[in-house]
PDB file of C-alpha atoms in Angstrom:
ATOM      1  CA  UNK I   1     -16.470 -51.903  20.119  1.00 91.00           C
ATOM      2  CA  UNK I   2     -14.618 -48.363  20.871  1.00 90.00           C
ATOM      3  CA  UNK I   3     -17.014 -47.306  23.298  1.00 91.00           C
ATOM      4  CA  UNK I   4     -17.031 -50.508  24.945  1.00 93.00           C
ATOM      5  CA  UNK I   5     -13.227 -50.220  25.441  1.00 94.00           C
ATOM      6  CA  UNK I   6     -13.528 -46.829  25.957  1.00 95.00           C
ATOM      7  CA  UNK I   7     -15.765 -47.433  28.745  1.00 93.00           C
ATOM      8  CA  UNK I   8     -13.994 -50.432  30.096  1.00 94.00           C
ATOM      9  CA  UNK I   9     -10.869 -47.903  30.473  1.00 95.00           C
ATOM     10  CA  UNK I  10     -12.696 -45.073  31.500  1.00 95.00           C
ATOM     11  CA  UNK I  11     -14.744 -47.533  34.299  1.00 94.00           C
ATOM     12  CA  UNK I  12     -12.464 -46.444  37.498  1.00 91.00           C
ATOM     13  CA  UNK I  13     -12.358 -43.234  36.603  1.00 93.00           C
ATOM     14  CA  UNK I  14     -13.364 -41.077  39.798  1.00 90.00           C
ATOM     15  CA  UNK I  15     -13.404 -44.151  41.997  1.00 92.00           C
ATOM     16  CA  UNK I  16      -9.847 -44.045  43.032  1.00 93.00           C
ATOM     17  CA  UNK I  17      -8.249 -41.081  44.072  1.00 94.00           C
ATOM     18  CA  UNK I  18      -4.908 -42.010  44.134  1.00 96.00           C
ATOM     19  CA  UNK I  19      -5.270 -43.968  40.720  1.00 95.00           C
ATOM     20  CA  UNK I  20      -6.751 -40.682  39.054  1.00 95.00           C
ATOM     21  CA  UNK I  21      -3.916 -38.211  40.254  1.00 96.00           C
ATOM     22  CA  UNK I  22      -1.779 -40.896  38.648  1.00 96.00           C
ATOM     23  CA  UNK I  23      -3.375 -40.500  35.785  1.00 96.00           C
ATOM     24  CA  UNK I  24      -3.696 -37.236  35.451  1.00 96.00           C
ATOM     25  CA  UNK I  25      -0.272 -36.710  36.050  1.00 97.00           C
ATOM     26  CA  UNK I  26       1.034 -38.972  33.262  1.00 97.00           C
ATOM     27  CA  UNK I  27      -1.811 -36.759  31.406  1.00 96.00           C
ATOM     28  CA  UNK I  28      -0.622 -33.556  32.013  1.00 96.00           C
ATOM     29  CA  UNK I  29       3.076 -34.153  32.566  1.00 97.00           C
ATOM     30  CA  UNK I  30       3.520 -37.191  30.349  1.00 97.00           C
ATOM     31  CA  UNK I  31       4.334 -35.591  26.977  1.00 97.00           C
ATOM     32  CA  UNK I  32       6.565 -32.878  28.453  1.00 97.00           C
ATOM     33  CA  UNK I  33       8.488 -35.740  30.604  1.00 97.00           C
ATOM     34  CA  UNK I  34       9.119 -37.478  26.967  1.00 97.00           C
ATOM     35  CA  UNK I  35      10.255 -34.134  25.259  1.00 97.00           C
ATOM     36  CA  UNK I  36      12.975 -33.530  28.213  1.00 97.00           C
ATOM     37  CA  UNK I  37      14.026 -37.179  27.666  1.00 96.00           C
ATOM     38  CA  UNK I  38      14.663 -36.968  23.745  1.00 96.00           C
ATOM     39  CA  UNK I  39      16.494 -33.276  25.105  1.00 95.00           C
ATOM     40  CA  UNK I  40      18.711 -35.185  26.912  1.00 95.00           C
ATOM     41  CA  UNK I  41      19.652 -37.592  24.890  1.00 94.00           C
ATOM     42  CA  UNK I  42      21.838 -35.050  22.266  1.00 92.00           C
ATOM     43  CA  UNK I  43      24.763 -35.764  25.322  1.00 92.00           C
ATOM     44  CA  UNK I  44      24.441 -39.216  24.809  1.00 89.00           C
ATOM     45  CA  UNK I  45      27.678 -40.473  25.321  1.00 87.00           C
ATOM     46  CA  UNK I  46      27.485 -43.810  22.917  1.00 88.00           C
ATOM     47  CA  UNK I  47      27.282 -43.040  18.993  1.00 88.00           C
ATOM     48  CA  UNK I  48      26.978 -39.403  19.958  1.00 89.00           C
ATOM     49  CA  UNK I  49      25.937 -38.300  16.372  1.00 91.00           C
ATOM     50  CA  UNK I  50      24.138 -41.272  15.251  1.00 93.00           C
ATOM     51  CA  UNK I  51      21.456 -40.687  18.682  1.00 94.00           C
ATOM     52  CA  UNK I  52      21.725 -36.857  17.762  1.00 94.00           C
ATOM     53  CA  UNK I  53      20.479 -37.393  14.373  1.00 95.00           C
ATOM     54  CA  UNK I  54      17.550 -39.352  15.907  1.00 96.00           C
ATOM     55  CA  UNK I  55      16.792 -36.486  18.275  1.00 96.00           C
ATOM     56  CA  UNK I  56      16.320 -34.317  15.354  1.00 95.00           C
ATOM     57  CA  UNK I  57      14.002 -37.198  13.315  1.00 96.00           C
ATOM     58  CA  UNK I  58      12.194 -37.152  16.537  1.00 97.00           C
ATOM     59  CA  UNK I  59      11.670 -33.580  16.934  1.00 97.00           C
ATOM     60  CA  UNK I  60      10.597 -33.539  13.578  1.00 97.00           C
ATOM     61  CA  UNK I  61       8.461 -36.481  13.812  1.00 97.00           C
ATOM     62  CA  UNK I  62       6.977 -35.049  16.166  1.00 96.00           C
ATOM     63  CA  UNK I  63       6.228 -31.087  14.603  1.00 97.00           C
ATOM     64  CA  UNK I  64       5.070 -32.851  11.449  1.00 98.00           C
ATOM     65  CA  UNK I  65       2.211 -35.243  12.805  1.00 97.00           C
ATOM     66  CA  UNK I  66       0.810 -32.570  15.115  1.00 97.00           C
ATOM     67  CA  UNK I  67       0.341 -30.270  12.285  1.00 97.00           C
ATOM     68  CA  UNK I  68      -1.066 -33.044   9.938  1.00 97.00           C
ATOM     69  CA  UNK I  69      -3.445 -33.668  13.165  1.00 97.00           C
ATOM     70  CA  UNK I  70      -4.427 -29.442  12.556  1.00 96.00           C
ATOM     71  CA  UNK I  71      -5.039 -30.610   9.032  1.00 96.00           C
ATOM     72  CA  UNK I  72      -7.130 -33.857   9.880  1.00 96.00           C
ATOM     73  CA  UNK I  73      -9.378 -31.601  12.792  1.00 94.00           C
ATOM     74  CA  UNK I  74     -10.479 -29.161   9.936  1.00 94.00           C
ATOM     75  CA  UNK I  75     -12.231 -32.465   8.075  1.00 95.00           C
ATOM     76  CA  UNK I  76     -13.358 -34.921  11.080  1.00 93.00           C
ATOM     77  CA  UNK I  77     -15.730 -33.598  13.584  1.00 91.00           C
ATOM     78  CA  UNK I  78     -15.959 -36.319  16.087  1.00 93.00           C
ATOM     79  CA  UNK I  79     -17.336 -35.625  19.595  1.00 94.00           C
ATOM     80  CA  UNK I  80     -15.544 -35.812  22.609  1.00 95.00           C
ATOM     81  CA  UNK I  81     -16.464 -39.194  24.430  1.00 95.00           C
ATOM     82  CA  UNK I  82     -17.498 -37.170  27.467  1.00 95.00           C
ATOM     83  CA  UNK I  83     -20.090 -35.298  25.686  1.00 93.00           C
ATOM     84  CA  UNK I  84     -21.877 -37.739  24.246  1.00 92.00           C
ATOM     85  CA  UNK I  85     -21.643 -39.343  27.612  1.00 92.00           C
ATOM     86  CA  UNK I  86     -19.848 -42.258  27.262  1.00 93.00           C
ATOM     87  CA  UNK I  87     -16.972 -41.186  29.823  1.00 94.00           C
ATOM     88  CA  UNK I  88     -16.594 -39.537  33.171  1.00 91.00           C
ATOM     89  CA  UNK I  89     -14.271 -36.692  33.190  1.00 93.00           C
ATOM     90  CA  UNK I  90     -11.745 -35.650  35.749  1.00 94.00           C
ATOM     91  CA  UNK I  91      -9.451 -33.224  33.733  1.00 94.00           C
ATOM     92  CA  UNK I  92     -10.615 -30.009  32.207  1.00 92.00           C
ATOM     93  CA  UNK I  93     -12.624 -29.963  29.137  1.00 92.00           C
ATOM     94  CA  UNK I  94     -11.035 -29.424  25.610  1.00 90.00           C
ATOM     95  CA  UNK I  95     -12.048 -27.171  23.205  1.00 88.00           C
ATOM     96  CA  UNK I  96     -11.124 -29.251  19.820  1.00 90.00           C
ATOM     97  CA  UNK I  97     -12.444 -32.405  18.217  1.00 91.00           C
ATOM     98  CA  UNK I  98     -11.412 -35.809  19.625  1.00 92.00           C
ATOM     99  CA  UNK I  99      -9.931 -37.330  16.476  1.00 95.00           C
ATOM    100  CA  UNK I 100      -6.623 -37.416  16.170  1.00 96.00           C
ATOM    101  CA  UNK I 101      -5.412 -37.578  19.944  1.00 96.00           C
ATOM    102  CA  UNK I 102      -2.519 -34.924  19.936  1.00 96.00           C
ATOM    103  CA  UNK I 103      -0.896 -36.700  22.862  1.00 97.00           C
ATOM    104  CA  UNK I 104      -0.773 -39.715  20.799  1.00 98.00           C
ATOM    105  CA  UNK I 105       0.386 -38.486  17.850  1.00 98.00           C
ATOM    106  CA  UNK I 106       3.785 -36.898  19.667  1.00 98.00           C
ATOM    107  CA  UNK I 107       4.078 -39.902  22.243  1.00 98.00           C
ATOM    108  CA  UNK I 108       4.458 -42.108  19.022  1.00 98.00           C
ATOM    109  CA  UNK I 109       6.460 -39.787  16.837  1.00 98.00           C
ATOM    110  CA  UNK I 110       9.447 -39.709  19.276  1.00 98.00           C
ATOM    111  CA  UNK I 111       8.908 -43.843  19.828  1.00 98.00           C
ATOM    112  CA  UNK I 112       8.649 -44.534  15.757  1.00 98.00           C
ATOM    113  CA  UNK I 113      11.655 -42.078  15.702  1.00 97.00           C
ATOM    114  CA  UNK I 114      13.699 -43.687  18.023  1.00 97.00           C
ATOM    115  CA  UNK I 115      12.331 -47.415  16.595  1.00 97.00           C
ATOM    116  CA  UNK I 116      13.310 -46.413  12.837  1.00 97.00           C
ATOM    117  CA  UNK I 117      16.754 -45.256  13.366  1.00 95.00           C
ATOM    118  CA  UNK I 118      17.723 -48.785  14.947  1.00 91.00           C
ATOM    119  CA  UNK I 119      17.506 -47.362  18.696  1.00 94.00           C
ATOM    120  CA  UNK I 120      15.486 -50.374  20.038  1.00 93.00           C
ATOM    121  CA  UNK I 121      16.532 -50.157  23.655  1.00 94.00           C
ATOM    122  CA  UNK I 122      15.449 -45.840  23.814  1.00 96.00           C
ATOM    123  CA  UNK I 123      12.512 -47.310  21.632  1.00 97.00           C
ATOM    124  CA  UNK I 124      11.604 -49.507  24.277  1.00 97.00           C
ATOM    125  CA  UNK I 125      11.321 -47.597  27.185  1.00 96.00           C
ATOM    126  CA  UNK I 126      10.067 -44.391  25.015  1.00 97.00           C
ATOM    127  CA  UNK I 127       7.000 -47.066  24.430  1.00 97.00           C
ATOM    128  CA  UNK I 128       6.626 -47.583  27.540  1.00 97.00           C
ATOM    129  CA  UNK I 129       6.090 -43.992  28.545  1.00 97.00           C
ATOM    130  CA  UNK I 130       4.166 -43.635  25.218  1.00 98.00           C
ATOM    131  CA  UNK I 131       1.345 -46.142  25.923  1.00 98.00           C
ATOM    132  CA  UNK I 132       0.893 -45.341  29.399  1.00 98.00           C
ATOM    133  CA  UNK I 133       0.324 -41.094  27.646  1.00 98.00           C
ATOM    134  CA  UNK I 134      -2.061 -42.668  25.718  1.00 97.00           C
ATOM    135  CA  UNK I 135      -4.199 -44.881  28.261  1.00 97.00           C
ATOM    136  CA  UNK I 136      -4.435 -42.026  30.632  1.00 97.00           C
ATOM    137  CA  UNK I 137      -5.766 -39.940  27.750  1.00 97.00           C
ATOM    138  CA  UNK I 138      -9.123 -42.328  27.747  1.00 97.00           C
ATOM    139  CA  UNK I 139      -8.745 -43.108  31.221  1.00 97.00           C
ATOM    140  CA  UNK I 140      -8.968 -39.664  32.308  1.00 96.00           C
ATOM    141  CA  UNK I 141     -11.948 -39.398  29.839  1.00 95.00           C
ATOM    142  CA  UNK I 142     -11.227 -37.199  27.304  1.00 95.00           C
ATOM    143  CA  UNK I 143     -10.652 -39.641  24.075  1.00 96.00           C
ATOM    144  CA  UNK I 144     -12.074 -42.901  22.298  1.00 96.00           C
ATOM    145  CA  UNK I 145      -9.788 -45.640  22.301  1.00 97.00           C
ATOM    146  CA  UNK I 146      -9.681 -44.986  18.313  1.00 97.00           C
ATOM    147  CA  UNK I 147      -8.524 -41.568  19.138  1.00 97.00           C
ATOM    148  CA  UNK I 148      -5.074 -42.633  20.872  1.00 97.00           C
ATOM    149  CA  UNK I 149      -5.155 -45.347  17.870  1.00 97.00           C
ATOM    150  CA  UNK I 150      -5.330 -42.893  14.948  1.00 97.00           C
ATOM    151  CA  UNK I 151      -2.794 -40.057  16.840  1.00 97.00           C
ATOM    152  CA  UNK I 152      -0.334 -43.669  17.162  1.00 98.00           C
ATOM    153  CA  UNK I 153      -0.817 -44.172  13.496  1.00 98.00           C
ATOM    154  CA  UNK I 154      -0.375 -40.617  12.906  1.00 98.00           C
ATOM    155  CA  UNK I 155       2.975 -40.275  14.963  1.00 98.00           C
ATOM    156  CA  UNK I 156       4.120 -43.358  13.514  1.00 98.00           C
ATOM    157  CA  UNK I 157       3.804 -42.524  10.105  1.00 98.00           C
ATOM    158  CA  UNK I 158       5.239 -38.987  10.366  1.00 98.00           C
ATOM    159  CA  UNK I 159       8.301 -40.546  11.926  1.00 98.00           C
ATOM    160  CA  UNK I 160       8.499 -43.174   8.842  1.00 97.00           C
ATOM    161  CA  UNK I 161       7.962 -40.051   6.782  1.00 97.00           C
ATOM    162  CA  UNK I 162      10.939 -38.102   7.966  1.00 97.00           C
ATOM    163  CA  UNK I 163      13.212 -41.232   8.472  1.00 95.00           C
ATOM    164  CA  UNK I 164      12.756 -41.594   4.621  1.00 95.00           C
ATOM    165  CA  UNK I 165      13.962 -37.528   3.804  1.00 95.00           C
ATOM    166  CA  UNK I 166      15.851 -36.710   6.579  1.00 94.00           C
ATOM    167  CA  UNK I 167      19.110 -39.150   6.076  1.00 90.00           C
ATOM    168  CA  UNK I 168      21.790 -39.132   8.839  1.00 90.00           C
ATOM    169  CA  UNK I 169      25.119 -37.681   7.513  1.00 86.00           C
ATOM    170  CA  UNK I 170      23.245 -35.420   4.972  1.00 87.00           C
ATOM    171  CA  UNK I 171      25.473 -31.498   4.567  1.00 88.00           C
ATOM    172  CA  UNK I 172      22.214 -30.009   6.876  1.00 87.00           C
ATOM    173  CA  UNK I 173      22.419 -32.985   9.418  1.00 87.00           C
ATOM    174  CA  UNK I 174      26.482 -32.317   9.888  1.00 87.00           C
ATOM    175  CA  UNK I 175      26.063 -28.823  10.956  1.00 88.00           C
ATOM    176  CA  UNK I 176      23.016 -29.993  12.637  1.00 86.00           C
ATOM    177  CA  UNK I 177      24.675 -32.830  14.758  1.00 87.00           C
ATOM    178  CA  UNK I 178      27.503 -30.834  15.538  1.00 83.00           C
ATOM    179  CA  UNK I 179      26.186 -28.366  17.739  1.00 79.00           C
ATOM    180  CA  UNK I 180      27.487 -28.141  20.932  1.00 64.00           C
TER     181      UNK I 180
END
């Protein structure tokens, strides 16, 4: 069932130029775009320190389920999906493992962040953004569906993870939130 989703994404692939410079750019640029977004947010002018506390659960989210991914890669070994030619690629090869997708992983850190600390509307459109990262990463040919799955689950749970020991108000969050 993964490759056959895998494949059903991957399918127009190469077959529409504008389509694939799309989706390379959400590829290349679309974590990045999210990182300058949670940035921007610390001048938030509603509930200023409640949205700068999130920024930091983000940012943390996000540090923590990219190294547990660095963790997971020295165990799982899994083939990238255009080398065992299931996909067509159009972006440069990679020279890891497949499993965990590291786009994923911070996409969903900084959504789960946002989600957790009661930010629904930010969580919203951070989604958005988030699931469009991780289509583009099997569209463009360079994950299994399960990839983007597991880095989700990964990002997700990292976020959960700091929500639960980094609590807003905390003597290191003050000092923290009140910069700048």
């Amino acid at each position: 069932m993964d490759v056959a989703i895998t494949q059903w994404i991957n399918a127009a692939s190469g077959t529409n130029p504008v389509l694939d410079r799309m989706m390379v750019g959400v590829t290349t640029f679309g974590v990045p775009l999210l990182i300058a977004c949670v940035a921007l947010q610390w001048w938030s002018k509603t509930d200023r320190v409640h949205v700068r506390h999130t920024t930091i659960v983000a940012g943390l989210s996000f540090l923590i389920g990219l190294g547990a991914n660095q963790i997971i890669l020295l165990f799982v070994h899994r083939m990238r999906p255009y080398e065992a030619g299931i996909t067509h690629l159009i972006i440069p090869t990679s020279a890891d493992w497949s499993f965990p997708s590291d786009h994923a992983t911070a996409a969903f850190a900084i959504v789960a962040a946002f989600a957790f600390q009661a930010l629904p509307g930010r969580a919203l459109i951070f989604g958005l953004m988030a699931v469009l990262v991780a289509w583009s990463r099997v569209y463009v040919g360079t994950h299994y569906m399960t990839d983007v799955l597991g880095g989700a689950l990964m990002g997700i749970c990292a976020a959960g993870l700091v929500s639960v020991l980094y609590r807003e108000g905390n003597r290191v969050d003050r000092i923290a939130t009140g910069i700048l």
